[in-house]
Each structure stands twice: as structure tokens, then as C-alpha cells.
């Protein structure tokens, strides 16, 4: 399937009204000798002392078996009394031990007016979208017709865990989603474990599984503000793209029995949970997710325990009605970009009959702009890149890098991708780096190679300590106020000044004229300036080589966070107008 066609199809999906839900992550992986004939997921159970070696707390029901019908009934009854709308059930593969309870759990949930979906934990064959398609079609055909399966607008829901998310590229996930939609009549509603714009562009919703690391050691008075900081921007992004916005809260967390050193986020007698609930009520997400109903190994359960009784079920029951009574969550249209249809037509005219090649593993925000721009774009495979006579300026007026920090430097012979890209540039080509992470061409697979300079991109690494105009940084130096200054003569649709990001990934990797070889034309477009007036290099620039091995080549770069700002479409329009003028 064409990756770009799949991405376009995924990006077009919108949800205008989503019923509120409170869902808890649920684990059906426990077994004991009385029901399953052996211990599963419980170790060294001591019922006399109320201790389990790999469980932070001791269940009120004891070391139960997830396949026990009585346990299922009790869980569903407790969930209903707490006001939960359903469970997100951990799922590890077809016909697994953990899956055996699914038919009975669906029936039991239906009897208690609860809904069930699964948490897709692992890709059977990492890197292979078809292995996920087969899993999902199996799940949907086996279970999604059941009246208890969670659906949105008639589409069955599946949550995707972060581990599985990382086992396919986002463009491969687009292929999965589109193939499943084509092969399963009711379609699919997939919620990604990733609070990013990229995930919100493709998936039907976004969430995160756990915020224990962010809350670890936080004073209670800072908890609400921290939860708001975590979710405010992702919820706005989800609303902008018409996606389902989820906020996850935890009663506490303690995995020190199963991991070394592990993490512990103290429960504070229920006050930690209360502060998070108050925060999400103010944020007004579509769904609240609770980690977890019964993940006993990590001490995040709200299921009654010997240590805490039913405190967390009662707290949940206190807050769920308040959440359901909130006013409807607003949906926002994508922001205006000040780029008129007339200007876009001028851009298409400038690039008419000039195809743009997109290097593999594209996933930056610029990809979506390129697909929507009407410019002629073509996906490139690495095998095409190294094929003799394929990658030429006559065939591709520009080649664009839209990946993260990893790329593939070798297909057949060591470094053949680099040689092909250099040959393209030596023939007068244009390479545009619009990455989704800080440093393009930095890793070959998992190995740091720092090949940006080899390809003519004069990008600086971070320094310790960082030096203005000479290095980048991992985070802004203390005490400095930073802002971007735009060259409005070349970027007429951009503001003269913009703030440096206050949150998220702030690793600064600037382009610097001093790192380029001699005899070049260096055009700053967006420069980072500090409160002392010092320049920290460019977040957007163009360099043209007038001599040397790359004579005739043009290279452009935009720092990855500038591709996420509301003005990014205007920036990209102006950039490609400048680059297109060179190719006329």
C-alpha cells in the first residue's frame, strides 16, 4: 500500500462529538493452581502473612485467577460501583493464556453495563505492518461484534501501548490503520500511546499509559500544575485535529519489587489521586484513563487491597460523576496560517513539473504540509536512492529528509546511501532537512555517525558548556531569555519575533555559517537570540556552495520544533518559494 495515500486517509479522519468515558487498564494474566493448575504472574504467595513476592500490595481477593468467573463478576461489580465505563485489557497475542478469559469477560462486562477493549502490547514481527493487520483483524472478527466491545461512532476501539508503537514507524502504522479500515467493514478507532502531534495526525486518539516518573517526588502542592503541564498541549492538539483526547491518572506507583532500582510515587493517603482528578476536571479531556485497575506488580491498582481497602474505588466514585457532568469538550479547526489560496497556487506554479523526492522514514510535521500543499511529491526507498541514475536533479528537483535522528547509510555497500546523496548534490541538487528530531543524519541505525556535515549540512552539536554562535545545547542555559528573530524580507508571512519553546524537547541544534566550508552563500532565515543580544545560530537557513566538491548544491534546514509551531505552514511556504526560485 502507498504510504502517502494511507497517511492522507488517516489524517482526514475527525471526531466531532465523543461520549465521555472513564476507563481503567486491566490485566487478565493472573493464574493459580486451583483454577489454571499453576501459578501465573504470582510468585511466592504467602496468604498467612498477606504477602506476594512480586506484588507491591496484597489483593483483598487474595492471589486470584483471572479466569475465575466469580473473580470476573466481582471485578465488574466493583468497577460499576466506582462509576467506571469499562476496561482496557492487556493483550499479548492470539490464543495466549491472557486471552482465554476474553469471551467470559465480555459477557460479564455486558451484564454489568461495562465496555471492553484491548491494550495492544507488542508487534509480533517488529517492522512488519502486516503482522499487526493480521492480529487486529483476528481481534475484530473474534470479539468486536460483541455488544460489550467499546465503540466510537460504530467503530471498535483498540489502544496501542508505547512498546508496540515503537516497533513500527508512524508511516507503517498509517498502513496498518488504512488496511484494517479497508478489510473490516466497521473500521477501527485506534488510540496511540504517544502524546505527539505526529500521533494525533494519524491515530484516532492519543494517550499515555503512566505519568509516575513525572510525579515521583513532587510535593502535593505541585501535582495539579504538573498534570496540567503534561496534558494541556496534547489535549489542544487532539482537539485541533479532531482526535479523542485522553488524560491518564494514577493512584500511586511502586515497582521496586520487580525492577532495580525502580520508581515509587507515594499515594499520600489518596491525596495524590485527588489532586490529579482535580487537574483533569479542569482540563476537560474526552476520556479519563486510570492506571490501573489491577496491575499489582507495579502497585498502581485501584482494586481493593489489604493495605488500602476500597479507598480508591470510593474516590473514583466521587469524581466520575463530576467528570460526566462537564460541558462538551470544544473541537477546534486547524489554525489559520495566513497563506492564501493565491499564494499556494503561486507556489505550485513555481514547482510545476519539479518532483520532490521524500527520503524514507518520513514522519516530521512537514510531511503533512507537503502532502496537503499540492506539490508533486514522491516517496523514495533506500534501494531507489542507491540505484545508479535514479537520484538526479533532473528527476528530483529537491530531496527532503523528514525522519528523526536515524537513517540508513548502507544498502548494498558500506556508505552507499551517503555516496548517492553526495553525488546528487555534486550534480547541483537541493537537499532539505526538515527533521522530526533534533539532529538529522545523526544515527545509522543505533550507531552514532554524525553524517550531516558529510552531506554539507553545517549543524552544531551541544556543548558543555554551550557557547553562543559555536554550539547547541541540551537545555537553555540558566537565566537566559531566548527568542527567534525572523528575516521578514525572505519570510514575509512570518512574524518578526517568536518565543523559544518553554516546554517539551528543547535540544538546540543550530545551523552555523562557521561550520560550512569556504566559498559558500549562507542565508540566515530564523536566528536564535538571547536576552544579552548574542546569536545562538540559525533554526532555519539555506546554504549554497560556490566551490569545492558540492559546488552548485543547495541545502536548507529547519530546527524540528519550528515545524510544530502554528506558523509552520507559513514558514514552509516561504522556504519552498525561496528554494523554488533557485530551480526556475
Coordinates of C-alpha atoms in Angstrom, one line a residue:
X1 CA 0.0 0.0 0.0
X2 CA 1.2 3.5 -0.8
X3 CA 2.4 5.1 2.5
X4 CA 1.4 8.6 1.4
X5 CA -2.1 7.5 0.4
X6 CA -2.5 5.8 3.8
X7 CA -1.2 8.9 5.6
X8 CA -3.6 11.2 3.7
X9 CA -6.5 8.9 4.6
X10 CA -5.7 8.7 8.3
X11 CA -5.2 12.5 8.5
X12 CA -8.7 13.1 7.1
X13 CA -10.5 11.4 10.0
X14 CA -12.2 13.7 12.5
X15 CA -14.5 13.1 15.5
X16 CA -16.8 16.0 16.3
X17 CA -18.6 14.6 19.4
X18 CA -17.2 11.9 21.6
X19 CA -19.1 10.4 24.6
X20 CA -17.2 10.8 27.9
X21 CA -15.6 7.7 29.3
X22 CA -13.6 6.7 32.4
X23 CA -11.7 3.5 31.6
X24 CA -9.1 1.6 33.7
X25 CA -6.3 -0.6 32.4
X26 CA -7.0 -4.2 33.3
X27 CA -4.8 -7.3 33.5
X28 CA -6.2 -10.8 32.9
X29 CA -2.8 -12.5 33.3
X30 CA -3.1 -14.0 36.8
X31 CA -3.4 -17.7 37.4
X32 CA -3.4 -20.0 40.4
X33 CA -3.3 -23.8 40.9
X34 CA -6.9 -24.1 41.9
X35 CA -8.2 -22.7 38.6
X36 CA -5.4 -22.9 36.0
X37 CA -3.3 -25.7 37.5
X38 CA -0.3 -23.4 38.1
X39 CA 0.8 -20.1 39.3
X40 CA 0.9 -17.4 36.6
X41 CA 2.1 -13.9 37.4
X42 CA 2.1 -14.5 41.1
X43 CA 5.4 -15.5 42.9
X44 CA 6.0 -16.8 46.4
X45 CA 2.4 -16.3 47.6
X46 CA 2.1 -16.2 51.5
X47 CA -1.6 -16.0 52.4
X48 CA -0.8 -16.2 56.1
X49 CA 1.4 -13.1 56.1
X50 CA -0.6 -11.5 53.2
X51 CA 2.5 -11.1 51.0
X52 CA 3.3 -11.9 47.4
X53 CA 7.0 -11.6 46.3
X54 CA 6.3 -9.7 43.1
X55 CA 3.2 -7.7 44.2
X56 CA 3.5 -4.4 45.9
X57 CA 0.2 -4.9 47.8
X58 CA -1.9 -7.9 48.7
X59 CA -5.3 -8.2 46.9
X60 CA -8.4 -8.3 49.1
X61 CA -9.4 -11.4 46.9
X62 CA -6.0 -13.0 47.6
X63 CA -3.8 -14.4 44.8
X64 CA -6.8 -14.9 42.4
X65 CA -7.1 -16.4 39.0
X66 CA -8.2 -14.1 36.2
X67 CA -10.2 -16.9 34.6
X68 CA -12.3 -17.5 37.7
X69 CA -15.9 -16.4 36.8
X70 CA -16.5 -15.3 40.4
X71 CA -13.5 -13.0 40.3
X72 CA -14.7 -11.5 37.0
X73 CA -18.1 -10.8 38.4
X74 CA -16.6 -9.2 41.5
X75 CA -14.3 -7.0 39.4
X76 CA -17.1 -5.9 37.1
X77 CA -19.3 -5.2 40.1
X78 CA -16.6 -3.1 41.8
X79 CA -15.9 -1.2 38.5
X80 CA -19.6 -0.4 38.1
X81 CA -19.9 0.8 41.7
X82 CA -16.9 3.1 41.1
X83 CA -18.5 4.6 38.0
X84 CA -16.1 3.1 35.5
X85 CA -17.3 2.8 31.9
X86 CA -15.0 -0.1 31.2
X87 CA -11.7 -1.8 31.0
X88 CA -8.7 -1.6 28.6
X89 CA -7.5 -5.2 28.8
X90 CA -3.8 -6.1 28.2
X91 CA -3.4 -8.4 25.2
X92 CA -0.3 -10.1 24.1
X93 CA -1.2 -12.3 21.2
X94 CA -3.6 -14.8 19.6
X95 CA -4.7 -17.7 21.7
X96 CA -2.4 -16.7 24.6
X97 CA -3.1 -17.6 28.2
X98 CA -4.1 -14.0 28.9
X99 CA -6.7 -14.1 26.1
X100 CA -8.6 -17.2 27.3
X101 CA -10.7 -15.1 29.7
X102 CA -11.8 -12.6 27.0
X103 CA -15.1 -14.3 25.9
X104 CA -16.3 -14.6 29.5
X105 CA -15.0 -11.2 30.5
X106 CA -17.0 -9.6 27.6
X107 CA -20.2 -11.5 28.7
X108 CA -19.7 -10.5 32.4
X109 CA -18.9 -6.9 31.5
X110 CA -22.1 -6.7 29.4
X111 CA -24.1 -7.9 32.3
X112 CA -22.7 -5.0 34.4
X113 CA -23.1 -2.4 31.6
X114 CA -19.4 -2.1 31.1
X115 CA -17.4 -1.9 27.9
X116 CA -14.2 -3.7 27.0
X117 CA -11.3 -3.0 24.6
X118 CA -7.8 -4.3 24.5
X119 CA -4.3 -2.8 25.0
X120 CA -2.2 -4.0 22.1
X121 CA 1.1 -4.6 23.8
X122 CA 3.6 -6.0 21.3
X123 CA 4.0 -6.3 17.5
X124 CA 4.6 -9.9 16.5
X125 CA 7.2 -9.1 13.9
X126 CA 8.7 -5.6 14.6
X127 CA 9.0 -3.6 11.4
X128 CA 6.2 -5.6 9.6
X129 CA 2.9 -3.8 9.4
X130 CA 1.1 -7.0 8.1
X131 CA 1.7 -8.8 11.3
X132 CA -0.3 -6.2 13.1
X133 CA -3.0 -6.2 10.5
X134 CA -3.4 -9.9 11.0
X135 CA -3.6 -9.5 14.7
X136 CA -6.2 -6.8 14.6
X137 CA -8.4 -8.5 12.0
X138 CA -8.4 -11.6 14.2
X139 CA -9.4 -9.5 17.3
X140 CA -12.1 -7.6 15.4
X141 CA -13.6 -10.7 13.9
X142 CA -13.5 -12.6 17.1
X143 CA -14.8 -10.0 19.5
X144 CA -15.8 -6.6 18.1
X145 CA -19.4 -7.7 17.3
X146 CA -20.0 -8.3 21.0
X147 CA -22.2 -5.7 22.5
X148 CA -19.7 -5.0 25.3
X149 CA -16.8 -4.1 22.9
X150 CA -16.1 -0.4 23.2
X151 CA -17.0 1.5 20.1
X152 CA -16.9 5.1 18.9
X153 CA -19.3 6.1 16.0
X154 CA -19.8 2.3 15.5
X155 CA -16.0 1.7 15.1
X156 CA -14.4 -0.7 17.5
X157 CA -11.7 0.7 19.7
X158 CA -8.1 -0.6 20.2
X159 CA -5.5 1.1 22.4
X160 CA -1.8 0.7 21.3
X161 CA 0.9 0.6 24.0
X162 CA 4.2 2.5 23.7
X163 CA 6.3 -0.6 23.2
X164 CA 4.2 -1.6 20.2
X165 CA 4.2 2.0 18.9
X166 CA 8.0 1.9 18.7
X167 CA 8.1 -1.4 16.8
X168 CA 6.7 0.3 13.7
X169 CA 7.3 3.7 12.1
X170 CA 4.4 6.1 12.2
X171 CA 4.0 5.7 8.4
X172 CA 3.8 2.0 8.9
X173 CA 1.1 2.5 11.5
X174 CA -0.8 4.5 8.9
X175 CA -0.6 1.5 6.6
X176 CA -2.0 -0.7 9.4
X177 CA -4.9 1.6 10.1
X178 CA -5.9 2.0 6.5
X179 CA -5.6 -1.7 5.6
X180 CA -7.7 -2.6 8.6
X181 CA -10.3 0.0 7.7
X182 CA -10.5 -1.4 4.2
X183 CA -10.7 -5.1 5.3
X184 CA -13.0 -4.6 8.3
X185 CA -16.4 -3.2 7.4
X186 CA -16.9 -1.4 10.7
X187 CA -13.5 0.2 10.5
X188 CA -11.2 0.9 13.5
X189 CA -10.7 3.5 16.2
X190 CA -7.1 3.3 17.4
X191 CA -5.7 5.3 20.3
X192 CA -1.9 5.7 20.4
X193 CA 0.3 5.7 23.5
X194 CA 2.1 8.9 22.3
X195 CA 1.3 12.5 23.2
X196 CA 2.6 14.0 20.0
X197 CA 1.3 15.9 17.0
X198 CA 2.5 13.1 14.7
X199 CA 0.5 10.5 16.5
X200 CA -2.5 12.8 16.6
X201 CA -2.2 13.4 12.8
X202 CA -2.6 9.6 12.1
X203 CA -4.4 7.9 15.1
X204 CA -7.9 8.4 16.2
X205 CA -6.8 9.5 19.6
X206 CA -3.8 9.9 21.9
X207 CA -3.0 8.9 25.4
X208 CA -0.1 7.9 27.7
X209 CA 0.0 4.9 30.0
X210 CA 1.7 6.3 33.0
X211 CA 2.9 9.6 34.5
X212 CA 4.6 8.1 37.5
X213 CA 8.0 9.4 36.5
X214 CA 6.7 13.0 36.2
X215 CA 5.0 12.8 39.7
X216 CA 7.8 11.0 41.5
X217 CA 9.0 13.1 44.4
X218 CA 6.7 16.1 43.6
X219 CA 5.3 17.9 46.6
X220 CA 1.5 17.6 46.7
X221 CA 1.0 21.3 46.1
X222 CA 2.7 20.9 42.7
X223 CA 0.8 17.8 41.5
X224 CA -2.1 19.6 39.9
X225 CA 0.1 22.1 38.0
X226 CA 2.3 19.2 36.8
X227 CA -0.6 17.2 35.5
X228 CA -1.9 20.3 33.7
X229 CA 1.6 20.8 32.2
X230 CA 1.7 17.3 30.9
X231 CA -1.7 17.3 29.2
X232 CA -2.6 20.8 28.3
X233 CA -0.8 20.9 24.9
X234 CA -1.6 17.3 23.9
X235 CA -5.3 17.9 24.6
X236 CA -5.2 21.1 22.5
X237 CA -3.5 19.2 19.7
X238 CA -6.1 16.4 19.8
X239 CA -8.9 19.0 19.6
X240 CA -7.2 20.7 16.7
X241 CA -7.1 17.5 14.7
X242 CA -10.5 16.2 15.8
X243 CA -9.0 13.3 17.8
X244 CA -10.0 11.7 21.0
X245 CA -8.2 13.4 23.9
X246 CA -7.2 11.2 26.9
X247 CA -5.7 12.0 30.2
X248 CA -4.3 9.3 32.4
X249 CA -4.1 9.4 36.2
X250 CA -2.6 7.0 38.8
X251 CA -3.4 6.3 42.5
X252 CA 0.3 5.8 43.0
X253 CA 3.1 3.6 41.7
X254 CA 5.7 1.3 43.2
X255 CA 7.6 -1.3 41.0
X256 CA 10.6 -1.7 43.3
X257 CA 9.7 -5.4 43.9
X258 CA 10.2 -6.2 40.3
X259 CA 12.7 -3.6 39.0
X260 CA 16.0 -2.3 40.3
X261 CA 16.2 0.5 41.3
X262 CA 12.5 1.0 40.2
X263 CA 10.3 4.0 40.8
X264 CA 8.0 4.8 43.7
X265 CA 5.3 7.5 43.6
X266 CA 3.7 7.7 47.0
X267 CA -0.1 7.6 47.3
X268 CA -0.2 10.1 50.1
X269 CA -3.4 8.5 51.6
X270 CA -5.3 9.2 48.4
X271 CA -4.4 12.8 48.1
X272 CA -2.2 12.2 45.1
X273 CA -5.2 10.7 43.3
X274 CA -7.4 13.6 44.3
X275 CA -5.1 16.3 43.0
X276 CA -4.8 14.5 39.6
X277 CA -8.6 14.2 39.4
X278 CA -9.0 17.9 40.1
X279 CA -6.5 18.7 37.4
X280 CA -8.2 16.6 34.7
X281 CA -11.6 18.1 35.6
X282 CA -10.1 21.5 34.8
X283 CA -8.5 20.2 31.6
X284 CA -11.8 18.6 30.4
X285 CA -10.5 15.6 28.2
X286 CA -12.8 13.3 26.3
X287 CA -11.7 10.3 28.3
X288 CA -10.0 9.8 31.7
X289 CA -7.9 6.6 31.9
X290 CA -6.8 5.1 35.2
X291 CA -3.6 3.2 35.6
X292 CA -4.7 0.8 36.7
X293 CA -7.5 -1.4 37.9
X294 CA -5.2 -4.4 38.9
X295 CA -1.6 -4.1 37.9
X296 CA -0.4 -5.5 41.2
X297 CA 3.3 -5.8 40.2
X298 CA 3.6 -2.0 39.8
X299 CA 1.5 -1.0 42.7
X300 CA -0.8 1.1 40.6
X301 CA -4.1 -0.7 41.3
X302 CA -7.4 0.8 42.5
X303 CA -8.8 -2.8 43.1
X304 CA -9.3 -3.3 46.9
X305 CA -6.2 -4.4 48.8
X306 CA -5.4 -5.4 52.3
X307 CA -3.3 -2.3 52.7
X308 CA -5.7 0.3 51.2
X309 CA -9.1 -1.3 51.4
X310 CA -11.6 0.1 48.9
X311 CA -10.5 3.7 49.3
X312 CA -9.6 4.2 45.6
X313 CA -12.9 2.7 44.4
X314 CA -14.7 5.2 46.6
X315 CA -12.5 8.1 45.5
X316 CA -13.2 7.1 41.8
X317 CA -16.9 7.0 42.5
X318 CA -16.7 10.5 44.0
X319 CA -15.1 12.1 40.9
X320 CA -16.6 10.2 37.9
X321 CA -20.0 11.9 38.2
X322 CA -18.3 15.3 38.2
X323 CA -16.4 14.4 35.1
X324 CA -19.5 13.2 33.3
X325 CA -21.3 16.4 34.1
X326 CA -18.7 18.6 32.4
X327 CA -19.8 20.7 29.4
X328 CA -19.0 19.3 26.0
X329 CA -15.3 19.4 25.1
X330 CA -14.7 22.0 22.3
X331 CA -13.4 21.0 18.9
X332 CA -11.1 23.4 17.2
X333 CA -10.4 23.8 13.5
X334 CA -6.8 23.8 12.4
X335 CA -5.3 27.3 12.9
X336 CA -5.3 29.9 10.1
X337 CA -1.8 30.2 8.6
X338 CA -2.1 33.5 6.7
X339 CA -1.3 31.6 3.5
X340 CA -4.0 32.4 0.9
X341 CA -5.1 30.1 -1.9
X342 CA -3.5 32.5 -4.3
X343 CA -0.1 32.2 -2.6
X344 CA -0.4 28.4 -2.6
X345 CA -1.2 28.5 -6.3
X346 CA 1.9 30.6 -6.9
X347 CA 4.0 28.0 -5.0
X348 CA 2.6 25.2 -7.1
X349 CA 3.3 27.1 -10.2
X350 CA 6.9 27.7 -9.1
X351 CA 7.4 23.9 -8.6
X352 CA 5.4 22.8 -11.6
X353 CA 7.0 19.7 -13.2
X354 CA 9.6 19.6 -10.5
X355 CA 9.1 16.5 -8.4
X356 CA 10.2 16.4 -4.8
X357 CA 11.7 13.1 -3.5
X358 CA 10.9 12.2 0.1
X359 CA 13.6 10.1 1.8
X360 CA 12.4 7.0 3.7
X361 CA 11.1 7.0 7.3
X362 CA 9.3 10.4 6.9
X363 CA 7.4 11.4 9.9
X364 CA 8.0 15.1 10.7
X365 CA 5.2 17.7 10.7
X366 CA 6.5 18.9 7.3
X367 CA 5.3 15.7 5.7
X368 CA 1.7 16.6 6.3
X369 CA 2.2 20.1 4.9
X370 CA 3.9 18.7 1.8
X371 CA 1.1 16.1 1.2
X372 CA -1.6 18.9 1.5
X373 CA 0.3 21.5 -0.5
X374 CA -0.4 20.1 -3.9
X375 CA 3.3 19.9 -4.8
X376 CA 4.4 16.8 -6.7
X377 CA 6.0 14.6 -4.1
X378 CA 7.3 11.0 -4.5
X379 CA 8.3 8.6 -1.7
X380 CA 11.8 7.2 -2.1
X381 CA 13.0 3.8 -0.9
X382 CA 16.7 3.4 0.1
X383 CA 17.0 0.9 -2.8
X384 CA 16.0 3.7 -5.2
X385 CA 18.4 6.2 -3.6
X386 CA 21.4 4.0 -4.4
X387 CA 20.2 2.8 -7.8
X388 CA 22.5 4.2 -10.5
X389 CA 20.9 7.0 -12.4
X390 CA 17.8 7.2 -10.2
X391 CA 18.7 10.1 -7.8
X392 CA 19.4 13.1 -10.1
X393 CA 18.4 16.7 -10.1
X394 CA 16.7 16.2 -13.4
X395 CA 14.5 13.5 -11.8
X396 CA 14.0 15.2 -8.4
X397 CA 14.3 19.0 -8.1
X398 CA 14.7 18.6 -4.4
X399 CA 15.2 15.7 -1.9
X400 CA 13.7 16.1 1.5
X401 CA 14.7 14.4 4.8
X402 CA 11.7 14.1 7.1
X403 CA 12.9 11.5 9.5
X404 CA 14.2 11.6 13.1
X405 CA 17.8 11.2 14.0
X406 CA 18.2 7.7 12.5
X407 CA 18.6 6.8 8.9
X408 CA 20.1 4.0 6.8
X409 CA 23.6 4.8 5.5
X410 CA 24.1 1.5 3.7
X411 CA 22.0 -0.7 1.4
X412 CA 24.5 -2.8 -0.6
X413 CA 27.9 -1.4 0.1
X414 CA 29.1 0.5 3.1
X415 CA 28.1 4.1 2.9
X416 CA 26.3 3.8 -0.5
X417 CA 23.4 6.0 0.6
X418 CA 25.8 8.8 1.6
X419 CA 27.6 8.5 -1.7
X420 CA 24.4 8.6 -3.6
X421 CA 23.2 11.8 -1.8
X422 CA 26.6 13.4 -2.3
X423 CA 26.6 12.6 -6.0
X424 CA 23.1 14.2 -6.2
X425 CA 24.4 17.3 -4.5
X426 CA 27.5 17.4 -6.6
X427 CA 25.2 17.4 -9.7
X428 CA 23.6 20.6 -8.4
X429 CA 20.8 19.1 -6.3
X430 CA 18.8 20.5 -3.4
X431 CA 18.7 18.7 0.0
X432 CA 16.1 20.0 2.5
X433 CA 16.3 18.7 6.1
X434 CA 13.0 19.1 8.0
X435 CA 13.5 16.5 10.8
X436 CA 11.2 15.2 13.4
X437 CA 14.0 15.1 16.0
X438 CA 16.9 17.5 16.8
X439 CA 19.7 16.2 14.6
X440 CA 19.2 14.8 11.1
X441 CA 21.6 12.0 9.8
X442 CA 22.9 11.5 13.3
X443 CA 22.5 7.8 13.8
X444 CA 23.0 4.9 11.3
X445 CA 20.5 2.5 12.9
X446 CA 21.7 2.7 16.6
X447 CA 25.3 3.8 15.8
X448 CA 26.1 7.5 16.1
X449 CA 27.8 8.6 12.9
X450 CA 27.1 12.4 12.7
X451 CA 26.8 12.4 8.9
X452 CA 25.1 15.7 8.5
X453 CA 28.4 17.5 7.8
X454 CA 29.4 14.8 5.3
X455 CA 26.3 15.8 3.4
X456 CA 27.0 19.5 3.6
X457 CA 24.7 20.4 6.5
X458 CA 26.7 22.6 8.9
X459 CA 24.7 21.8 12.1
X460 CA 26.3 22.1 15.6
X461 CA 26.1 19.6 18.4
X462 CA 25.5 20.7 22.0
X463 CA 28.5 22.0 24.0
X464 CA 29.4 21.7 27.7
X465 CA 29.3 24.5 28.5
X466 CA 27.3 25.8 25.5
X467 CA 28.8 28.8 23.6
X468 CA 26.7 31.3 21.7
X469 CA 27.3 31.0 17.9
X470 CA 29.5 27.9 18.3
X471 CA 27.5 25.1 19.8
X472 CA 23.9 24.0 20.5
X473 CA 22.6 22.9 24.0
X474 CA 20.6 20.2 25.7
X475 CA 18.6 22.8 27.5
X476 CA 18.8 26.6 27.6
X477 CA 21.4 28.0 29.9
X478 CA 20.0 29.2 33.2
X479 CA 19.0 32.8 33.4
X480 CA 18.7 33.4 29.7
X481 CA 15.6 34.6 27.9
X482 CA 15.6 33.3 24.3
X483 CA 13.6 34.3 21.2
X484 CA 13.7 33.8 17.5
X485 CA 14.2 36.6 15.1
X486 CA 12.9 36.1 11.5
X487 CA 14.2 37.6 8.3
X488 CA 10.8 39.0 7.1
X489 CA 12.3 40.1 3.8
X490 CA 12.8 36.5 2.9
X491 CA 10.0 35.1 5.2
X492 CA 7.2 37.7 4.6
X493 CA 4.5 35.6 6.1
X494 CA 6.3 35.1 9.4
X495 CA 6.2 37.3 12.5
X496 CA 9.4 39.3 13.2
X497 CA 9.9 37.6 16.5
X498 CA 8.8 34.4 18.2
X499 CA 9.5 32.8 21.6
X500 CA 11.7 29.8 22.2
X501 CA 9.7 26.8 23.4
X502 CA 9.0 26.7 27.1
X503 CA 8.4 23.0 27.4
X504 CA 9.0 19.7 25.6
X505 CA 12.2 18.7 23.9
X506 CA 14.4 21.9 23.9
X507 CA 17.6 20.4 22.5
X508 CA 19.0 23.1 20.3
X509 CA 20.9 22.1 17.1
X510 CA 21.6 25.2 15.1
X511 CA 22.9 25.7 11.6
X512 CA 26.1 27.8 11.7
X513 CA 27.9 29.6 8.8
X514 CA 31.2 29.0 10.6
X515 CA 30.8 25.2 10.1
X516 CA 30.3 25.4 6.4
X517 CA 33.4 25.0 4.1
X518 CA 34.8 28.1 2.4
X519 CA 33.2 29.8 -0.6
X520 CA 29.5 29.4 0.2
X521 CA 26.5 31.7 0.3
X522 CA 24.8 31.4 3.8
X523 CA 21.3 32.8 4.2
X524 CA 20.0 33.0 7.8
X525 CA 16.2 32.8 7.9
X526 CA 15.4 32.4 11.6
X527 CA 18.1 33.2 14.3
X528 CA 18.0 32.4 18.0
X529 CA 18.9 35.5 20.1
X530 CA 19.3 35.6 23.9
X531 CA 18.5 38.5 26.3
X532 CA 22.1 39.8 26.0
X533 CA 21.7 40.1 22.3
X534 CA 24.0 37.2 21.5
X535 CA 23.3 35.0 18.5
X536 CA 23.0 31.2 19.0
X537 CA 22.9 30.2 15.4
X538 CA 20.0 29.6 13.0
X539 CA 16.9 27.5 13.4
X540 CA 16.3 27.9 9.7
X541 CA 18.8 28.7 7.0
X542 CA 19.9 28.0 3.4
X543 CA 23.5 27.4 2.3
X544 CA 24.6 27.3 -1.3
X545 CA 28.0 26.1 -2.3
X546 CA 30.0 28.0 -4.9
X547 CA 33.2 25.9 -4.9
X548 CA 34.5 22.5 -3.8
X549 CA 33.0 19.1 -4.1
X550 CA 29.5 20.3 -3.5
X551 CA 29.7 23.3 -5.9
X552 CA 26.2 24.1 -7.2
X553 CA 24.4 22.3 -4.4
X554 CA 21.8 24.0 -2.1
X555 CA 20.9 22.8 1.4
X556 CA 18.2 24.0 3.7
X557 CA 17.5 23.2 7.3
X558 CA 14.7 23.9 9.8
X559 CA 15.1 23.0 13.5
X560 CA 12.5 20.4 14.3
X561 CA 10.5 22.4 17.0
X562 CA 9.9 25.2 14.5
X563 CA 7.9 22.7 12.4
X564 CA 5.4 22.3 15.3
X565 CA 4.5 26.0 15.7
X566 CA 1.2 27.5 14.4
X567 CA 3.3 29.5 11.9
X568 CA 5.0 26.4 10.4
X569 CA 2.8 26.3 7.3
X570 CA 3.8 29.9 6.5
X571 CA 7.5 29.1 7.2
X572 CA 7.4 26.1 4.8
X573 CA 5.6 28.0 2.1
X574 CA 8.2 30.8 2.3
X575 CA 11.1 28.3 2.4
X576 CA 9.9 26.4 -0.7
X577 CA 9.2 29.7 -2.5
X578 CA 12.9 30.6 -1.9
X579 CA 14.2 27.2 -3.0
X580 CA 11.9 27.1 -6.0
X581 CA 13.2 30.4 -7.2
X582 CA 16.6 28.7 -7.5
X583 CA 15.3 25.9 -9.7
X584 CA 13.4 28.1 -12.2

